[in-house]
Amino acid sequence: MKNVYILGSTGSIGVNTLNVIRNFPDRFHVSALTVNTNTQLLLEQINEFKPDLVVVKDKDAAEKVKHQMPANCKLLVGVDGLNNAAAGLEYDIFVGAMVGYAGLAPTIEAIKRGKRIALANKETLVVAGEVVNNYCKEYGAEIIPIDSEHSAIYQCLVGENIDEVEKLIITASGGPFLNKDKSFFEDATIDEALNHPNWKMGNKVTIDSATMMNKGLEVIEAHWLFGLSTEKIDVVIHPQSIIHSMVQFRDGSIKAQMGLPDMKLPIQYALTYPERLQNDFERTNIPAIETLNFYEPNFEKFECLKLAFDVLEVGGTAPCVLNAANEIAVEKFLNNEIRFSRIPVLIEKALEKIGNHQLLNLDTIFECDTETRNFVRNIN
Amino acid sequence: MKNVYILGSTGSIGVNTLNVIRNFPDRFHVSALTVNTNTQLLLEQINEFKPDLVVVKDKDAAEKVKHQMPANCKLLVGVDGLNNAAAGLEYDIFVGAMVGYAGLAPTIEAIKRGKRIALANKETLVVAGEVVNNYCKEYGAEIIPIDSEHSAIYQCLVGENIDEVEKLIITASGGPFLNKDKSFFEDATIDEALNHPNWKMGNKVTIDSATMMNKGLEVIEAHWLFGLSTEKIDVVIHPQSIIHSMVQFRDGSIKAQMGLPDMKLPIQYALTYPERLQNDFERTNIPAIETLNFYEPNFEKFECLKLAFDVLEVGGTAPCVLNAANEIAVEKFLNNEIRFSRIPVLIEKALEKIGNHQLLNLDTIFECDTETRNFVRNIN
């Protein structure tokens, strides 16, 4: 029986993690759930999964749940609550299901406890990949990726030697704007950008798919997860999202991992690796799919993807600037403050403005993140 | 430095094996080459690869080469020569590159010496899978498949647990007659049947592709190689021959192995496994491929494929009858003695006529093979 701590249990990954765990009551116990503000869903989750501890974002949220908490479930509040939970609680697997930079600190706490980190939070590796890898080595933590692309690569690498890898081929659906002209980005609406063809995800990630920044962040994440340089990471457009990514080896052989676009599978794999447990998820009917397509990505149109490759080359705090600027720019777009086409422009401005630190530690990252956010909040 | 014995060095697989070995002169030494009658190519191969021993089919062939043999290269003749070579020579890897039932006996000799068997000869497992597996266990031999489909599955299973496999999905190009009506089979010419869209192979295998018997034999081969029952083996039409086969696991995840249709890759893998060596084979340009298609196979049209599934259910010597009848039927078609559409009919007649032995050993197999051939030679 493994104890699971879910950071961000009411988001898309969190809910799917519980959907997986529901199937294996004799394998997993939920020890902690943390949420932002969705206290209604949290109460349902507490009722079903009976965690030992929950963390909510602030006092308002705590107020809403505290009278309905079971006696044996602790309630903590805010960032301190998150970090204390990750540091103090008994658990075997930490699921980093929270979106954004805020997921970094609690993930680091879990790494310091040498746990298995089932990681969906891209930003942890994007902004602090080197630091995170060093901590993993020092504390004996292991990261199993939940992102479907990285899970695919991880699965393709099982039993293989990473030194024999020639190239990672990360597939990208291309998002809702794959077949639109770049000029369309001027007037793209929030609804259009949120209308992803294959995946149901949170708003932030869905906008990142529309700009293809999501794929850019995944390239950076892959770099740190698998230790391969930029020129060994390719992005290929694959609109059907059936092949989740591929690995090309130095003998020319390519291995691919495939499946329906459903996050439950990579989540289950991260929880049960190296085992594969029987489940009743819908199976991929290969003949029914009929056609899989592949195209080169258009870097000129999807500037965010290009920027991600660029910051990976620059290194240091450049990926942190990219990520922070993107988070604020997407927020602004979702708040109707800027046009869709401005997202890469704001990121570029931030990359020009904010000085690069090559010496990475959590302090320089924190400062860089704060400085970038403040800067981008004040430009349009 | 590994010593390699190539059974059938002038056929398609044999030549490609030497194409692979040519790239790694410090890794492989060719210790033996055996051929049927292509003595001219054999002499070139002797000259380049300097084997310790060669075997030719008969005295006529021996006559043609014996005066041009280097002093330190032994010459043996006929079936006894083949078996003696496999049993007596020093070698580490036996490449079963010969087509047809005749490959069985020398392969068994190599298995009895506990060698690595790089196996392209389907018939070895089709007619004698159970016997071969028992010998492998007894003598500590390992079979690494060379067929692109089985190599794909083998590669997908690296690091995985066979008990967690839900299904093998063997891809099939569908051969030259994929899009023809069944009525076309009445008048299909030899040239049309030999015109394979993707693969350059010997005549026997190419005709087997046109009838899809090749895929049927591969299903039987996969059954014995991976120990999975018939209902866990699917065939999917994939005209581009880029995905060489897939494995579906019990969590729903599918792994696929991909590459250009070039036998050098699976041959190299079988020689170097578990290592993957750097080579300069042409790489698969995924975006340039653009489209991969998948369809259900048509069992009503490709009766040979259906028959193969049937004999696997029946077991015993039924696969041996299928194989022997098919070899003779294909020979008759290539000799213009029967129409293309008669191939499955002759096989069905043989399956009806020849009694099934459930107790398999090399003697019952030999008798069954001989009886079947004699029967099919005399029907049209």
Coordinates of N, CA and C in Angstrom, one line a residue, chain B residues 234-350:
Chain B
D234 N -2.8 -9.8 -32.9 CA -3.6 -9.1 -33.9 C -2.8 -8.8 -35.1
V235 N -3.4 -8.8 -36.3 CA -2.7 -8.3 -37.5 C -3.4 -7.0 -37.9
V236 N -2.7 -6.0 -38.2 CA -3.2 -4.7 -38.7 C -2.5 -4.3 -40.0
I237 N -3.3 -4.0 -41.0 CA -2.7 -3.5 -42.3 C -2.1 -2.1 -42.1
H238 N -0.9 -2.0 -42.5 CA -0.2 -0.7 -42.4 C 0.6 -0.5 -43.6
P239 N 0.0 0.1 -44.7 CA 0.7 0.0 -46.0 C 2.1 0.6 -46.1
Q240 N 2.4 1.5 -45.3 CA 3.7 2.2 -45.4 C 4.9 1.4 -44.8
S241 N 4.6 0.4 -44.1 CA 5.7 -0.4 -43.4 C 6.7 0.4 -42.7
I242 N 6.2 1.4 -42.0 CA 7.1 2.2 -41.1 C 7.0 1.8 -39.7
I243 N 5.8 1.5 -39.2 CA 5.7 0.9 -37.9 C 5.8 -0.6 -38.1
H244 N 6.8 -1.2 -37.5 CA 7.1 -2.6 -37.9 C 6.3 -3.6 -37.0
S245 N 5.8 -3.2 -35.9 CA 4.8 -3.9 -35.1 C 4.7 -3.1 -33.7
M246 N 3.7 -3.6 -33.0 CA 3.4 -2.9 -31.7 C 3.1 -3.9 -30.6
V247 N 3.3 -3.5 -29.4 CA 2.9 -4.3 -28.2 C 1.9 -3.4 -27.4
Q248 N 0.8 -4.0 -27.1 CA -0.1 -3.3 -26.2 C -0.1 -4.0 -24.8
F249 N 0.1 -3.2 -23.8 CA 0.3 -3.7 -22.4 C -1.1 -3.6 -21.7
R250 N -1.1 -4.2 -20.5 CA -2.4 -4.4 -19.8 C -2.9 -3.1 -19.2
D251 N -2.0 -2.1 -19.2 CA -2.5 -0.7 -18.7 C -3.0 0.1 -19.9
G252 N -3.0 -0.5 -21.1 CA -3.5 0.2 -22.3 C -2.5 0.9 -23.1
S253 N -1.3 1.0 -22.5 CA -0.2 1.6 -23.3 C 0.3 0.8 -24.4
I254 N 0.6 1.4 -25.6 CA 1.1 0.7 -26.7 C 2.5 1.2 -27.0
K255 N 3.4 0.3 -27.3 CA 4.7 0.7 -27.7 C 4.9 0.2 -29.2
A256 N 5.5 1.0 -30.0 CA 5.7 0.6 -31.4 C 7.2 0.8 -31.7
Q257 N 7.7 0.0 -32.6 CA 9.1 0.2 -33.1 C 8.9 0.6 -34.6
M258 N 9.7 1.7 -35.0 CA 9.5 2.2 -36.3 C 10.9 2.4 -37.0
G259 N 10.8 2.5 -38.3 CA 12.0 2.7 -39.1 C 11.7 2.5 -40.6
L260 N 12.6 2.8 -41.4 CA 12.5 2.6 -42.9 C 12.4 1.1 -43.1
P261 N 11.8 0.7 -44.2 CA 11.8 -0.8 -44.5 C 13.1 -1.2 -45.0
D262 N 14.0 -1.6 -44.0 CA 15.4 -1.9 -44.4 C 15.8 -3.0 -43.4
M263 N 16.1 -4.2 -43.9 CA 16.4 -5.3 -43.0 C 17.7 -5.2 -42.2
K264 N 18.5 -4.2 -42.7 CA 19.8 -4.1 -42.0 C 19.7 -3.8 -40.5
L265 N 18.6 -3.0 -40.2 CA 18.5 -2.6 -38.8 C 18.1 -3.7 -37.9
P266 N 17.1 -4.5 -38.2 CA 16.8 -5.7 -37.3 C 17.9 -6.7 -37.3
I267 N 18.7 -6.8 -38.4 CA 19.8 -7.8 -38.4 C 20.9 -7.3 -37.5
Q268 N 21.2 -6.0 -37.6 CA 22.2 -5.4 -36.7 C 21.8 -5.6 -35.2
Y269 N 20.5 -5.3 -35.0 CA 20.0 -5.5 -33.6 C 20.2 -6.9 -33.1
A270 N 19.9 -7.9 -33.9 CA 20.0 -9.3 -33.5 C 21.5 -9.6 -33.2
L271 N 22.4 -9.0 -34.0 CA 23.8 -9.3 -33.8 C 24.4 -8.6 -32.6
T272 N 23.9 -7.4 -32.3 CA 24.5 -6.6 -31.2 C 23.8 -6.5 -29.9
Y273 N 22.5 -7.0 -29.9 CA 21.7 -6.9 -28.7 C 22.5 -7.4 -27.5
P274 N 22.4 -6.8 -26.3 CA 21.5 -5.7 -26.0 C 22.1 -4.3 -26.4
E275 N 23.2 -4.3 -27.0 CA 23.8 -3.0 -27.4 C 23.1 -2.5 -28.7
R276 N 23.1 -1.2 -28.8 CA 22.7 -0.6 -30.1 C 24.0 0.1 -30.6
L277 N 24.5 -0.3 -31.7 CA 25.7 0.4 -32.2 C 25.4 1.5 -33.2
Q278 N 26.2 2.5 -33.2 CA 26.1 3.6 -34.1 C 26.3 3.1 -35.5
N279 N 25.5 3.6 -36.5 CA 25.7 3.2 -37.9 C 25.3 4.4 -38.7
D280 N 25.5 4.3 -40.0 CA 25.1 5.4 -40.9 C 23.9 5.0 -41.8
F281 N 23.1 4.1 -41.4 CA 21.9 3.7 -42.2 C 21.1 5.0 -42.4
E282 N 20.3 5.1 -43.4 CA 19.4 6.2 -43.7 C 18.5 6.3 -42.5
R283 N 18.2 7.5 -42.0 CA 17.3 7.7 -40.9 C 15.9 8.0 -41.4
T284 N 14.9 7.6 -40.5 CA 13.5 7.9 -40.8 C 13.2 9.3 -40.6
N285 N 12.8 10.0 -41.6 CA 12.4 11.4 -41.5 C 10.9 11.5 -41.2
I286 N 10.5 11.5 -40.0 CA 9.1 11.4 -39.6 C 8.2 12.4 -40.3
P287 N 8.6 13.7 -40.2 CA 7.7 14.7 -40.9 C 7.6 14.4 -42.4
A288 N 8.6 13.9 -43.0 CA 8.6 13.7 -44.5 C 7.7 12.5 -44.8
I289 N 7.5 11.6 -43.9 CA 6.6 10.5 -44.1 C 5.1 11.0 -44.2
E290 N 4.8 12.0 -43.4 CA 3.5 12.7 -43.4 C 2.3 11.8 -43.0
T291 N 2.1 10.6 -43.6 CA 0.9 9.8 -43.3 C 1.2 8.4 -43.0
L292 N 0.7 7.9 -41.9 CA 0.7 6.4 -41.7 C -0.8 6.0 -41.6
N293 N -1.1 4.9 -42.3 CA -2.4 4.4 -42.3 C -2.5 3.0 -41.7
F294 N -3.7 2.7 -41.2 CA -4.0 1.4 -40.5 C -5.4 0.9 -40.9
Y295 N -5.5 -0.3 -41.2 CA -6.8 -0.9 -41.6 C -6.9 -2.3 -41.0
E296 N -8.1 -2.8 -40.9 CA -8.4 -4.2 -40.5 C -8.0 -5.1 -41.7
P297 N -7.4 -6.2 -41.5 CA -7.1 -7.1 -42.6 C -8.4 -7.8 -43.0
N298 N -8.4 -8.2 -44.3 CA -9.6 -8.8 -44.9 C -9.3 -10.4 -44.9
F299 N -9.8 -11.1 -43.9 CA -9.6 -12.5 -43.8 C -10.3 -13.3 -44.9
E300 N -11.4 -12.8 -45.4 CA -12.1 -13.5 -46.4 C -11.3 -13.4 -47.7
K301 N -10.7 -12.3 -48.0 CA -9.9 -12.2 -49.2 C -8.6 -12.9 -49.1
F302 N -7.9 -12.7 -48.0 CA -6.6 -13.3 -47.8 C -6.8 -14.6 -46.9
E303 N -7.2 -15.7 -47.7 CA -7.5 -16.9 -47.0 C -6.3 -17.5 -46.3
C304 N -5.1 -17.3 -46.8 CA -3.9 -17.9 -46.2 C -3.7 -17.4 -44.8
L305 N -4.0 -16.1 -44.6 CA -3.9 -15.5 -43.3 C -4.8 -16.2 -42.3
K306 N -6.0 -16.4 -42.8 CA -7.1 -17.1 -41.9 C -6.6 -18.5 -41.6
L307 N -6.1 -19.2 -42.6 CA -5.6 -20.6 -42.4 C -4.5 -20.6 -41.3
A308 N -3.6 -19.6 -41.3 CA -2.5 -19.6 -40.4 C -3.1 -19.5 -38.9
F309 N -4.1 -18.6 -38.8 CA -4.7 -18.5 -37.4 C -5.4 -19.8 -37.1
D310 N -6.0 -20.5 -38.1 CA -6.7 -21.7 -37.8 C -5.7 -22.8 -37.3
V311 N -4.6 -23.0 -38.0 CA -3.7 -24.1 -37.7 C -3.0 -23.8 -36.3
L312 N -2.9 -22.6 -36.0 CA -2.3 -22.3 -34.7 C -3.2 -22.7 -33.6
E313 N -4.6 -22.6 -33.8 CA -5.6 -23.1 -32.9 C -5.5 -24.6 -32.8
V314 N -5.4 -25.3 -34.0 CA -5.4 -26.8 -34.0 C -4.1 -27.3 -33.3
G315 N -3.0 -26.7 -33.6 CA -1.7 -27.1 -33.0 C -1.2 -28.4 -33.6
G316 N -0.2 -29.0 -32.9 CA 0.4 -30.3 -33.4 C 1.1 -30.0 -34.7
T317 N 0.9 -31.0 -35.6 CA 1.6 -30.8 -36.9 C 0.9 -30.0 -37.9
A318 N -0.3 -29.4 -37.5 CA -1.0 -28.6 -38.5 C -0.2 -27.4 -39.1
P319 N 0.5 -26.7 -38.3 CA 1.4 -25.6 -38.9 C 2.4 -26.2 -39.8
C320 N 2.9 -27.4 -39.5 CA 3.9 -28.0 -40.4 C 3.2 -28.3 -41.8
V321 N 2.0 -28.8 -41.8 CA 1.3 -29.1 -43.0 C 1.1 -27.8 -43.8
L322 N 0.6 -26.8 -43.1 CA 0.4 -25.5 -43.7 C 1.6 -25.0 -44.4
N323 N 2.7 -25.1 -43.7 CA 4.0 -24.6 -44.2 C 4.5 -25.4 -45.4
A324 N 4.4 -26.7 -45.3 CA 4.9 -27.5 -46.4 C 4.0 -27.4 -47.6
A325 N 2.7 -27.4 -47.4 CA 1.8 -27.2 -48.5 C 2.0 -25.9 -49.2
N326 N 2.2 -24.8 -48.4 CA 2.4 -23.5 -48.9 C 3.7 -23.4 -49.7
E327 N 4.8 -24.1 -49.2 CA 6.1 -24.0 -50.0 C 5.9 -24.7 -51.3
I328 N 5.2 -25.8 -51.4 CA 5.0 -26.4 -52.7 C 4.1 -25.7 -53.6
A329 N 3.0 -25.1 -53.0 CA 2.0 -24.4 -53.8 C 2.7 -23.1 -54.4
V330 N 3.5 -22.5 -53.6 CA 4.2 -21.3 -54.1 C 5.1 -21.6 -55.2
E331 N 5.9 -22.8 -55.0 CA 6.8 -23.3 -56.1 C 6.0 -23.5 -57.3
K332 N 4.8 -24.1 -57.2 CA 4.0 -24.4 -58.4 C 3.5 -23.1 -59.0
F333 N 3.1 -22.2 -58.2 CA 2.7 -20.9 -58.8 C 3.9 -20.3 -59.6
L334 N 5.0 -20.3 -59.0 CA 6.2 -19.6 -59.6 C 6.7 -20.4 -60.9
N335 N 6.3 -21.7 -60.9 CA 6.6 -22.5 -62.1 C 5.4 -22.5 -63.1
N336 N 4.5 -21.6 -62.9 CA 3.3 -21.5 -63.8 C 2.5 -22.7 -63.8
E337 N 2.5 -23.5 -62.8 CA 1.7 -24.8 -62.8 C 0.3 -24.6 -62.2
I338 N 0.1 -23.6 -61.3 CA -1.2 -23.3 -60.8 C -1.4 -21.8 -60.8
R339 N -2.7 -21.4 -60.7 CA -3.1 -20.0 -60.6 C -2.8 -19.5 -59.1
F340 N -2.6 -18.2 -59.0 CA -2.4 -17.6 -57.7 C -3.5 -18.0 -56.7
S341 N -4.7 -18.0 -57.2 CA -5.9 -18.3 -56.3 C -5.9 -19.7 -55.8
R342 N -5.1 -20.6 -56.4 CA -5.1 -22.0 -56.0 C -4.2 -22.2 -54.8
I343 N -3.4 -21.3 -54.4 CA -2.4 -21.5 -53.3 C -3.2 -21.9 -52.0
P344 N -4.2 -21.1 -51.6 CA -4.9 -21.5 -50.3 C -5.7 -22.8 -50.5
V345 N -6.2 -23.0 -51.7 CA -7.0 -24.2 -52.0 C -6.1 -25.4 -51.7
L346 N -4.9 -25.4 -52.3 CA -4.0 -26.6 -52.1 C -3.7 -26.8 -50.6
I347 N -3.5 -25.7 -50.0 CA -3.1 -25.8 -48.5 C -4.3 -26.4 -47.8
E348 N -5.5 -25.9 -48.1 CA -6.7 -26.5 -47.4 C -6.9 -28.0 -47.7
K349 N -6.6 -28.4 -48.9 CA -6.7 -29.8 -49.2 C -5.7 -30.6 -48.4
A350 N -4.5 -30.1 -48.3 CA -3.5 -30.8 -47.5 C -3.9 -30.9 -46.0

